[in-house]
């Protein structure tokens, strides 16, 4: 067990003790906080990392003392600022990891996402997602929860239709041509991108092969509001909250967006790739 996981277990145990001392069931606490009941269980059993917001509202609901609340916040911030071990996280289960992401997205109004190698989870079809999760399971020896993980990922996508939120996605043309699934699955995936790109609160940009990149696209990154950046590497999930780091990634995103094709011209790139996939698909 990693020190990260042990710290998450310790925090979950403290949260449970506070809930029980307040004589609240998990369901009752979830109802007070307007959470899904499963979230209380996931936090208490260390299947999900509690955020600062989570522990603040939890402490208020159970009427924890100010000192106890401050200590819980300190622990939550320390967990989120650490480099998370992806192998350990995936062993906790693919579905649990998707729940972590969904809760973060629920707190976000402005999404800015750059991905150079994989189609963004919020835009994936179930078939594409299934192929991705199979590869993740093999690479990280993840718990076999592919069906559940796909189901949660599809549920996450309901947020796209919330007009109070804004989504800006930028991908490279090579992302759309990377065969993480068979050609017939890629065709369905590109059809999905064409449809989503017409949503009024979604901007979907493609950097075509003929465009010059403003910088080396080393990693994908997600900017949540103006408060946090998530950067995924093969073995670590970096969570950046320093204002200078956030400003750096905002500038990087804007640079990539400037050379991307959006709206009709972006869809033309997708249609061109879709035509190539059709030629690869047996009739």
PDB file of C-alpha atoms in Angstrom:
ATOM      1  CA  UNK A   1       0.000   0.000   0.000  1.00  0.00           C
ATOM      2  CA  UNK A   2       1.325   3.430  -0.928  1.00  0.00           C
ATOM      3  CA  UNK A   3       1.579   6.273   1.592  1.00  0.00           C
ATOM      4  CA  UNK A   4      -0.978   8.148  -0.532  1.00  0.00           C
ATOM      5  CA  UNK A   5      -3.535   5.361  -0.166  1.00  0.00           C
ATOM      6  CA  UNK A   6      -2.862   5.085   3.573  1.00  0.00           C
ATOM      7  CA  UNK A   7      -3.431   8.816   3.984  1.00  0.00           C
ATOM      8  CA  UNK A   8      -6.699   8.505   2.062  1.00  0.00           C
ATOM      9  CA  UNK A   9      -7.775   5.602   4.323  1.00  0.00           C
ATOM     10  CA  UNK A  10      -6.964   7.674   7.420  1.00  0.00           C
ATOM     11  CA  UNK A  11      -9.015  10.626   6.183  1.00  0.00           C
ATOM     12  CA  UNK A  12     -11.950   8.373   5.275  1.00  0.00           C
ATOM     13  CA  UNK A  13     -11.886   6.811   8.729  1.00  0.00           C
ATOM     14  CA  UNK A  14     -12.025  10.234  10.386  1.00  0.00           C
ATOM     15  CA  UNK A  15     -14.956  11.269   8.211  1.00  0.00           C
ATOM     16  CA  UNK A  16     -16.839   8.097   9.139  1.00  0.00           C
ATOM     17  CA  UNK A  17     -16.212   8.615  12.850  1.00  0.00           C
ATOM     18  CA  UNK A  18     -17.566  12.163  12.630  1.00  0.00           C
ATOM     19  CA  UNK A  19     -20.670  11.003  10.772  1.00  0.00           C
ATOM     20  CA  UNK A  20     -21.351   8.244  13.286  1.00  0.00           C
ATOM     21  CA  UNK A  21     -20.811  10.624  16.205  1.00  0.00           C
ATOM     22  CA  UNK A  22     -23.439  12.908  14.640  1.00  0.00           C
ATOM     23  CA  UNK A  23     -25.817   9.892  14.488  1.00  0.00           C
ATOM     24  CA  UNK A  24     -26.275  10.215  10.746  1.00  0.00           C
ATOM     25  CA  UNK A  25     -26.512   7.303   8.339  1.00  0.00           C
ATOM     26  CA  UNK A  26     -24.624   7.513   5.078  1.00  0.00           C
ATOM     27  CA  UNK A  27     -27.900   7.996   3.222  1.00  0.00           C
ATOM     28  CA  UNK A  28     -28.990  10.800   5.553  1.00  0.00           C
ATOM     29  CA  UNK A  29     -25.696  12.628   5.148  1.00  0.00           C
ATOM     30  CA  UNK A  30     -25.823  12.243   1.371  1.00  0.00           C
ATOM     31  CA  UNK A  31     -29.343  13.684   1.311  1.00  0.00           C
ATOM     32  CA  UNK A  32     -28.225  16.692   3.374  1.00  0.00           C
ATOM     33  CA  UNK A  33     -25.301  17.332   1.025  1.00  0.00           C
ATOM     34  CA  UNK A  34     -27.293  16.500  -2.135  1.00  0.00           C
ATOM     35  CA  UNK A  35     -24.807  13.808  -3.069  1.00  0.00           C
ATOM     36  CA  UNK A  36     -25.349  10.358  -4.468  1.00  0.00           C
ATOM     37  CA  UNK A  37     -25.400   7.945  -1.484  1.00  0.00           C
ATOM     38  CA  UNK A  38     -22.493   6.017  -2.988  1.00  0.00           C
ATOM     39  CA  UNK A  39     -20.213   9.033  -2.629  1.00  0.00           C
ATOM     40  CA  UNK A  40     -20.324   8.902   1.175  1.00  0.00           C
ATOM     41  CA  UNK A  41     -19.318   5.238   1.043  1.00  0.00           C
ATOM     42  CA  UNK A  42     -16.545   5.902  -1.486  1.00  0.00           C
ATOM     43  CA  UNK A  43     -15.008   8.655   0.648  1.00  0.00           C
ATOM     44  CA  UNK A  44     -15.214   6.688   3.884  1.00  0.00           C
ATOM     45  CA  UNK A  45     -13.761   3.549   2.319  1.00  0.00           C
ATOM     46  CA  UNK A  46     -10.921   5.362   0.512  1.00  0.00           C
ATOM     47  CA  UNK A  47     -12.213   4.565  -2.956  1.00  0.00           C
ATOM     48  CA  UNK A  48     -12.310   8.292  -3.731  1.00  0.00           C
ATOM     49  CA  UNK A  49     -10.168  11.215  -2.617  1.00  0.00           C
ATOM     50  CA  UNK A  50     -12.041  13.843  -0.619  1.00  0.00           C
ATOM     51  CA  UNK A  51     -11.598  17.386  -1.900  1.00  0.00           C
ATOM     52  CA  UNK A  52     -11.374  20.498   0.236  1.00  0.00           C
ATOM     53  CA  UNK A  53     -14.996  21.289  -0.651  1.00  0.00           C
ATOM     54  CA  UNK A  54     -16.073  17.771   0.331  1.00  0.00           C
ATOM     55  CA  UNK A  55     -14.591  17.953   3.819  1.00  0.00           C
ATOM     56  CA  UNK A  56     -15.861  21.501   4.424  1.00  0.00           C
ATOM     57  CA  UNK A  57     -19.510  20.602   3.756  1.00  0.00           C
ATOM     58  CA  UNK A  58     -19.108  17.255   5.568  1.00  0.00           C
ATOM     59  CA  UNK A  59     -17.734  19.015   8.639  1.00  0.00           C
ATOM     60  CA  UNK A  60     -20.597  21.512   8.582  1.00  0.00           C
ATOM     61  CA  UNK A  61     -23.189  18.748   8.326  1.00  0.00           C
ATOM     62  CA  UNK A  62     -21.783  16.828  11.302  1.00  0.00           C
ATOM     63  CA  UNK A  63     -21.079  20.045  13.253  1.00  0.00           C
ATOM     64  CA  UNK A  64     -17.376  19.390  13.645  1.00  0.00           C
ATOM     65  CA  UNK A  65     -15.311  21.848  15.667  1.00  0.00           C
ATOM     66  CA  UNK A  66     -13.312  24.533  13.841  1.00  0.00           C
ATOM     67  CA  UNK A  67     -10.030  22.828  14.799  1.00  0.00           C
ATOM     68  CA  UNK A  68     -11.242  19.479  13.477  1.00  0.00           C
ATOM     69  CA  UNK A  69     -12.471  21.123  10.277  1.00  0.00           C
ATOM     70  CA  UNK A  70      -9.127  22.860   9.742  1.00  0.00           C
ATOM     71  CA  UNK A  71      -7.274  19.558  10.192  1.00  0.00           C
ATOM     72  CA  UNK A  72      -9.536  17.782   7.700  1.00  0.00           C
ATOM     73  CA  UNK A  73      -8.994  20.562   5.174  1.00  0.00           C
ATOM     74  CA  UNK A  74      -5.226  20.327   5.663  1.00  0.00           C
ATOM     75  CA  UNK A  75      -5.295  16.593   4.999  1.00  0.00           C
ATOM     76  CA  UNK A  76      -7.518  16.952   1.916  1.00  0.00           C
ATOM     77  CA  UNK A  77      -5.307  19.651   0.407  1.00  0.00           C
ATOM     78  CA  UNK A  78      -2.192  17.586   1.101  1.00  0.00           C
ATOM     79  CA  UNK A  79      -3.731  14.599  -0.697  1.00  0.00           C
ATOM     80  CA  UNK A  80      -4.731  16.625  -3.725  1.00  0.00           C
ATOM     81  CA  UNK A  81      -1.334  18.286  -4.020  1.00  0.00           C
ATOM     82  CA  UNK A  82       0.560  15.010  -4.027  1.00  0.00           C
ATOM     83  CA  UNK A  83       1.562  13.113  -7.120  1.00  0.00           C
ATOM     84  CA  UNK A  84      -0.958  10.335  -7.345  1.00  0.00           C
ATOM     85  CA  UNK A  85       0.210   6.845  -8.275  1.00  0.00           C
ATOM     86  CA  UNK A  86      -1.899   5.785 -11.246  1.00  0.00           C
ATOM     87  CA  UNK A  87      -1.253   2.081 -10.754  1.00  0.00           C
ATOM     88  CA  UNK A  88      -2.611   2.242  -7.204  1.00  0.00           C
ATOM     89  CA  UNK A  89      -5.594   4.309  -8.313  1.00  0.00           C
ATOM     90  CA  UNK A  90      -6.493   1.897 -11.075  1.00  0.00           C
ATOM     91  CA  UNK A  91      -6.287  -1.009  -8.651  1.00  0.00           C
ATOM     92  CA  UNK A  92      -9.039   0.761  -6.707  1.00  0.00           C
ATOM     93  CA  UNK A  93     -11.227   0.196  -9.748  1.00  0.00           C
ATOM     94  CA  UNK A  94     -11.877   1.801 -13.097  1.00  0.00           C
ATOM     95  CA  UNK A  95     -15.404   2.827 -12.108  1.00  0.00           C
ATOM     96  CA  UNK A  96     -14.228   4.505  -8.885  1.00  0.00           C
ATOM     97  CA  UNK A  97     -11.724   6.541 -10.862  1.00  0.00           C
ATOM     98  CA  UNK A  98     -14.526   7.718 -13.171  1.00  0.00           C
ATOM     99  CA  UNK A  99     -16.578   8.748 -10.123  1.00  0.00           C
ATOM    100  CA  UNK A 100     -13.627  10.845  -8.911  1.00  0.00           C
ATOM    101  CA  UNK A 101     -13.556  12.666 -12.229  1.00  0.00           C
ATOM    102  CA  UNK A 102     -17.327  13.149 -12.338  1.00  0.00           C
ATOM    103  CA  UNK A 103     -17.358  14.865  -8.951  1.00  0.00           C
ATOM    104  CA  UNK A 104     -14.581  17.226 -10.060  1.00  0.00           C
ATOM    105  CA  UNK A 105     -16.451  18.053 -13.266  1.00  0.00           C
ATOM    106  CA  UNK A 106     -19.635  18.802 -11.314  1.00  0.00           C
ATOM    107  CA  UNK A 107     -17.799  21.695  -9.631  1.00  0.00           C
ATOM    108  CA  UNK A 108     -16.511  23.137 -12.918  1.00  0.00           C
ATOM    109  CA  UNK A 109     -18.171  25.765 -15.105  1.00  0.00           C
ATOM    110  CA  UNK A 110     -15.373  26.374 -17.633  1.00  0.00           C
ATOM    111  CA  UNK A 111     -13.452  23.441 -19.129  1.00  0.00           C
ATOM    112  CA  UNK A 112     -10.381  23.939 -21.307  1.00  0.00           C
ATOM    113  CA  UNK A 113      -8.879  20.685 -22.519  1.00  0.00           C
ATOM    114  CA  UNK A 114      -5.954  19.874 -24.797  1.00  0.00           C
ATOM    115  CA  UNK A 115      -5.368  16.251 -25.790  1.00  0.00           C
ATOM    116  CA  UNK A 116      -2.672  15.169 -28.269  1.00  0.00           C
ATOM    117  CA  UNK A 117      -3.197  11.402 -28.173  1.00  0.00           C
ATOM    118  CA  UNK A 118      -6.653  10.289 -27.041  1.00  0.00           C
ATOM    119  CA  UNK A 119     -10.208  11.476 -27.581  1.00  0.00           C
ATOM    120  CA  UNK A 120     -11.445  13.226 -24.458  1.00  0.00           C
ATOM    121  CA  UNK A 121     -13.472  11.026 -22.089  1.00  0.00           C
ATOM    122  CA  UNK A 122     -16.412  13.445 -22.096  1.00  0.00           C
ATOM    123  CA  UNK A 123     -16.692  12.951 -25.864  1.00  0.00           C
ATOM    124  CA  UNK A 124     -16.107   9.212 -26.161  1.00  0.00           C
ATOM    125  CA  UNK A 125     -18.656   6.729 -27.459  1.00  0.00           C
ATOM    126  CA  UNK A 126     -19.271   3.696 -25.280  1.00  0.00           C
ATOM    127  CA  UNK A 127     -17.530   1.453 -27.841  1.00  0.00           C
ATOM    128  CA  UNK A 128     -14.416   3.632 -27.983  1.00  0.00           C
ATOM    129  CA  UNK A 129     -14.385   3.921 -24.178  1.00  0.00           C
ATOM    130  CA  UNK A 130     -14.612   0.154 -23.818  1.00  0.00           C
ATOM    131  CA  UNK A 131     -11.516  -0.351 -25.962  1.00  0.00           C
ATOM    132  CA  UNK A 132      -9.661   2.322 -23.971  1.00  0.00           C
ATOM    133  CA  UNK A 133     -10.571   0.748 -20.634  1.00  0.00           C
ATOM    134  CA  UNK A 134      -9.463  -2.688 -21.826  1.00  0.00           C
ATOM    135  CA  UNK A 135      -6.031  -1.236 -22.593  1.00  0.00           C
ATOM    136  CA  UNK A 136      -5.935   0.559 -19.234  1.00  0.00           C
ATOM    137  CA  UNK A 137      -6.859  -2.650 -17.413  1.00  0.00           C
ATOM    138  CA  UNK A 138      -4.047  -4.549 -19.096  1.00  0.00           C
ATOM    139  CA  UNK A 139      -1.405  -1.834 -18.576  1.00  0.00           C
ATOM    140  CA  UNK A 140      -2.212  -1.028 -14.940  1.00  0.00           C
ATOM    141  CA  UNK A 141      -3.587  -4.385 -13.792  1.00  0.00           C
ATOM    142  CA  UNK A 142      -6.756  -2.502 -12.917  1.00  0.00           C
ATOM    143  CA  UNK A 143      -9.741  -4.089 -11.231  1.00  0.00           C
ATOM    144  CA  UNK A 144     -12.074  -5.614 -13.823  1.00  0.00           C
ATOM    145  CA  UNK A 145     -14.891  -3.045 -13.805  1.00  0.00           C
ATOM    146  CA  UNK A 146     -15.039  -2.206 -17.499  1.00  0.00           C
ATOM    147  CA  UNK A 147     -18.836  -2.299 -17.803  1.00  0.00           C
ATOM    148  CA  UNK A 148     -19.272  -0.090 -14.726  1.00  0.00           C
ATOM    149  CA  UNK A 149     -16.536   2.298 -15.867  1.00  0.00           C
ATOM    150  CA  UNK A 150     -18.137   2.691 -19.292  1.00  0.00           C
ATOM    151  CA  UNK A 151     -21.517   3.309 -17.655  1.00  0.00           C
ATOM    152  CA  UNK A 152     -20.149   6.072 -15.395  1.00  0.00           C
ATOM    153  CA  UNK A 153     -18.221   7.650 -18.276  1.00  0.00           C
ATOM    154  CA  UNK A 154     -21.425   7.822 -20.309  1.00  0.00           C
ATOM    155  CA  UNK A 155     -23.272   9.325 -17.331  1.00  0.00           C
ATOM    156  CA  UNK A 156     -20.539  11.959 -17.044  1.00  0.00           C
ATOM    157  CA  UNK A 157     -21.384  13.174 -20.530  1.00  0.00           C
ATOM    158  CA  UNK A 158     -24.789  14.482 -19.439  1.00  0.00           C
ATOM    159  CA  UNK A 159     -22.932  17.578 -18.237  1.00  0.00           C
ATOM    160  CA  UNK A 160     -22.304  18.582 -21.868  1.00  0.00           C
ATOM    161  CA  UNK A 161     -25.972  19.539 -22.184  1.00  0.00           C
ATOM    162  CA  UNK A 162     -25.855  21.940 -19.235  1.00  0.00           C
ATOM    163  CA  UNK A 163     -25.938  25.361 -20.903  1.00  0.00           C
ATOM    164  CA  UNK A 164     -24.486  27.012 -17.794  1.00  0.00           C
ATOM    165  CA  UNK A 165     -21.145  25.332 -18.547  1.00  0.00           C
ATOM    166  CA  UNK A 166     -18.635  26.065 -21.307  1.00  0.00           C
ATOM    167  CA  UNK A 167     -16.407  23.433 -22.901  1.00  0.00           C
ATOM    168  CA  UNK A 168     -13.392  24.193 -25.075  1.00  0.00           C
ATOM    169  CA  UNK A 169     -11.634  21.142 -26.505  1.00  0.00           C
ATOM    170  CA  UNK A 170      -8.550  21.135 -28.715  1.00  0.00           C
ATOM    171  CA  UNK A 171      -7.079  17.960 -30.180  1.00  0.00           C
ATOM    172  CA  UNK A 172      -4.507  17.218 -32.851  1.00  0.00           C
ATOM    173  CA  UNK A 173      -5.442  15.537 -36.120  1.00  0.00           C
ATOM    174  CA  UNK A 174      -3.180  12.667 -35.084  1.00  0.00           C
ATOM    175  CA  UNK A 175      -5.444  12.145 -32.046  1.00  0.00           C
ATOM    176  CA  UNK A 176      -8.348  11.387 -34.345  1.00  0.00           C
ATOM    177  CA  UNK A 177      -6.207   9.049 -36.435  1.00  0.00           C
ATOM    178  CA  UNK A 178      -4.716   7.104 -33.503  1.00  0.00           C
ATOM    179  CA  UNK A 179      -6.244   3.622 -33.625  1.00  0.00           C
ATOM    180  CA  UNK A 180      -7.166   2.970 -30.019  1.00  0.00           C
ATOM    181  CA  UNK A 181     -10.098   1.004 -31.422  1.00  0.00           C
ATOM    182  CA  UNK A 182     -10.902  -0.724 -34.739  1.00  0.00           C
ATOM    183  CA  UNK A 183     -11.720   1.502 -37.759  1.00  0.00           C
ATOM    184  CA  UNK A 184     -15.461   0.843 -37.526  1.00  0.00           C
ATOM    185  CA  UNK A 185     -15.421   2.042 -33.894  1.00  0.00           C
ATOM    186  CA  UNK A 186     -13.384   5.092 -34.880  1.00  0.00           C
ATOM    187  CA  UNK A 187     -16.022   5.913 -37.502  1.00  0.00           C
ATOM    188  CA  UNK A 188     -18.732   5.953 -34.861  1.00  0.00           C
ATOM    189  CA  UNK A 189     -16.493   8.037 -32.626  1.00  0.00           C
ATOM    190  CA  UNK A 190     -15.923  10.681 -35.288  1.00  0.00           C
ATOM    191  CA  UNK A 191     -19.659  10.827 -36.001  1.00  0.00           C
ATOM    192  CA  UNK A 192     -20.111  11.543 -32.298  1.00  0.00           C
ATOM    193  CA  UNK A 193     -17.578  14.393 -32.468  1.00  0.00           C
ATOM    194  CA  UNK A 194     -19.403  15.929 -35.426  1.00  0.00           C
ATOM    195  CA  UNK A 195     -22.631  15.940 -33.419  1.00  0.00           C
ATOM    196  CA  UNK A 196     -21.137  17.284 -30.181  1.00  0.00           C
ATOM    197  CA  UNK A 197     -19.259  20.047 -32.016  1.00  0.00           C
ATOM    198  CA  UNK A 198     -22.615  21.640 -32.893  1.00  0.00           C
ATOM    199  CA  UNK A 199     -23.685  22.103 -29.260  1.00  0.00           C
ATOM    200  CA  UNK A 200     -23.878  25.839 -28.434  1.00  0.00           C
ATOM    201  CA  UNK A 201     -21.734  25.574 -25.305  1.00  0.00           C
ATOM    202  CA  UNK A 202     -19.058  23.335 -26.864  1.00  0.00           C
ATOM    203  CA  UNK A 203     -16.061  24.463 -28.924  1.00  0.00           C
ATOM    204  CA  UNK A 204     -14.220  21.595 -30.579  1.00  0.00           C
ATOM    205  CA  UNK A 205     -11.012  22.415 -32.401  1.00  0.00           C
ATOM    206  CA  UNK A 206      -8.701  20.211 -34.464  1.00  0.00           C
ATOM    207  CA  UNK A 207      -5.094  21.122 -35.213  1.00  0.00           C
ATOM    208  CA  UNK A 208      -4.604  19.797 -38.769  1.00  0.00           C
ATOM    209  CA  UNK A 209      -1.397  18.173 -39.953  1.00  0.00           C
ATOM    210  CA  UNK A 210      -0.536  21.196 -42.076  1.00  0.00           C
ATOM    211  CA  UNK A 211      -0.611  23.588 -39.089  1.00  0.00           C
ATOM    212  CA  UNK A 212       2.602  24.411 -37.237  1.00  0.00           C
ATOM    213  CA  UNK A 213       2.413  23.656 -33.528  1.00  0.00           C
ATOM    214  CA  UNK A 214       3.287  26.583 -31.246  1.00  0.00           C
ATOM    215  CA  UNK A 215       5.066  24.241 -28.805  1.00  0.00           C
ATOM    216  CA  UNK A 216       5.780  20.571 -28.274  1.00  0.00           C
ATOM    217  CA  UNK A 217       2.546  18.743 -27.325  1.00  0.00           C
ATOM    218  CA  UNK A 218       4.152  16.666 -24.582  1.00  0.00           C
ATOM    219  CA  UNK A 219       1.069  15.922 -22.475  1.00  0.00           C
ATOM    220  CA  UNK A 220      -2.624  16.479 -22.469  1.00  0.00           C
ATOM    221  CA  UNK A 221      -4.032  18.744 -19.771  1.00  0.00           C
ATOM    222  CA  UNK A 222      -7.383  19.824 -18.331  1.00  0.00           C
ATOM    223  CA  UNK A 223      -7.962  23.315 -16.909  1.00  0.00           C
ATOM    224  CA  UNK A 224     -10.879  23.413 -14.447  1.00  0.00           C
ATOM    225  CA  UNK A 225     -12.251  26.952 -14.144  1.00  0.00           C
ATOM    226  CA  UNK A 226      -9.224  29.064 -13.234  1.00  0.00           C
ATOM    227  CA  UNK A 227      -8.438  27.093 -10.098  1.00  0.00           C
ATOM    228  CA  UNK A 228      -6.802  23.803 -11.064  1.00  0.00           C
ATOM    229  CA  UNK A 229      -4.953  21.992 -13.839  1.00  0.00           C
ATOM    230  CA  UNK A 230      -4.810  18.228 -14.236  1.00  0.00           C
ATOM    231  CA  UNK A 231      -1.841  16.839 -16.178  1.00  0.00           C
ATOM    232  CA  UNK A 232      -1.761  13.107 -16.817  1.00  0.00           C
ATOM    233  CA  UNK A 233       1.458  11.221 -17.441  1.00  0.00           C
ATOM    234  CA  UNK A 234       1.823   7.464 -17.821  1.00  0.00           C
ATOM    235  CA  UNK A 235       2.508   6.941 -14.110  1.00  0.00           C
ATOM    236  CA  UNK A 236       1.488  10.133 -12.303  1.00  0.00           C
ATOM    237  CA  UNK A 237      -1.559  12.344 -12.210  1.00  0.00           C
ATOM    238  CA  UNK A 238      -0.356  15.873 -11.479  1.00  0.00           C
ATOM    239  CA  UNK A 239      -2.764  18.288  -9.792  1.00  0.00           C
ATOM    240  CA  UNK A 240      -1.544  21.878 -10.091  1.00  0.00           C
ATOM    241  CA  UNK A 241      -3.085  24.713  -8.091  1.00  0.00           C
ATOM    242  CA  UNK A 242      -0.308  27.293  -8.078  1.00  0.00           C
ATOM    243  CA  UNK A 243      -1.521  30.448  -9.911  1.00  0.00           C
ATOM    244  CA  UNK A 244       1.675  30.603 -11.979  1.00  0.00           C
ATOM    245  CA  UNK A 245       1.201  27.003 -13.134  1.00  0.00           C
ATOM    246  CA  UNK A 246      -2.432  27.665 -14.031  1.00  0.00           C
ATOM    247  CA  UNK A 247      -1.520  30.825 -15.963  1.00  0.00           C
ATOM    248  CA  UNK A 248       1.146  28.874 -17.869  1.00  0.00           C
ATOM    249  CA  UNK A 249      -1.323  26.216 -19.003  1.00  0.00           C
ATOM    250  CA  UNK A 250      -3.950  28.820 -19.918  1.00  0.00           C
ATOM    251  CA  UNK A 251      -1.382  30.465 -22.219  1.00  0.00           C
ATOM    252  CA  UNK A 252      -0.434  27.078 -23.650  1.00  0.00           C
ATOM    253  CA  UNK A 253      -4.085  26.235 -24.311  1.00  0.00           C
ATOM    254  CA  UNK A 254      -4.683  29.578 -26.013  1.00  0.00           C
ATOM    255  CA  UNK A 255      -1.625  28.998 -28.228  1.00  0.00           C
ATOM    256  CA  UNK A 256      -2.904  25.581 -29.321  1.00  0.00           C
ATOM    257  CA  UNK A 257      -6.408  26.982 -29.888  1.00  0.00           C
ATOM    258  CA  UNK A 258      -5.048  29.706 -32.198  1.00  0.00           C
ATOM    259  CA  UNK A 259      -3.777  27.128 -34.708  1.00  0.00           C
ATOM    260  CA  UNK A 260      -6.813  24.816 -34.437  1.00  0.00           C
ATOM    261  CA  UNK A 261      -9.737  24.696 -36.835  1.00  0.00           C
ATOM    262  CA  UNK A 262     -13.153  25.185 -35.228  1.00  0.00           C
ATOM    263  CA  UNK A 263     -16.778  25.012 -36.348  1.00  0.00           C
ATOM    264  CA  UNK A 264     -17.278  24.205 -40.066  1.00  0.00           C
ATOM    265  CA  UNK A 265     -13.575  24.151 -40.925  1.00  0.00           C
ATOM    266  CA  UNK A 266     -12.931  21.868 -37.954  1.00  0.00           C
ATOM    267  CA  UNK A 267     -15.743  19.569 -39.034  1.00  0.00           C
ATOM    268  CA  UNK A 268     -14.225  19.441 -42.513  1.00  0.00           C
ATOM    269  CA  UNK A 269     -11.054  17.983 -40.997  1.00  0.00           C
ATOM    270  CA  UNK A 270     -13.122  15.388 -39.115  1.00  0.00           C
ATOM    271  CA  UNK A 271     -15.068  14.473 -42.262  1.00  0.00           C
ATOM    272  CA  UNK A 272     -11.821  14.020 -44.195  1.00  0.00           C
ATOM    273  CA  UNK A 273     -10.545  11.606 -41.535  1.00  0.00           C
ATOM    274  CA  UNK A 274     -13.914   9.875 -41.421  1.00  0.00           C
ATOM    275  CA  UNK A 275     -13.690   9.280 -45.167  1.00  0.00           C
ATOM    276  CA  UNK A 276     -10.285   7.635 -44.689  1.00  0.00           C
ATOM    277  CA  UNK A 277     -11.710   5.333 -41.991  1.00  0.00           C
ATOM    278  CA  UNK A 278     -14.547   4.348 -44.298  1.00  0.00           C
ATOM    279  CA  UNK A 279     -11.992   3.153 -46.828  1.00  0.00           C
ATOM    280  CA  UNK A 280     -10.418   0.975 -44.091  1.00  0.00           C
ATOM    281  CA  UNK A 281     -13.700  -0.553 -42.936  1.00  0.00           C
ATOM    282  CA  UNK A 282     -14.674  -3.816 -44.691  1.00  0.00           C
ATOM    283  CA  UNK A 283     -18.086  -3.736 -46.373  1.00  0.00           C
TER     284      UNK A 283
END
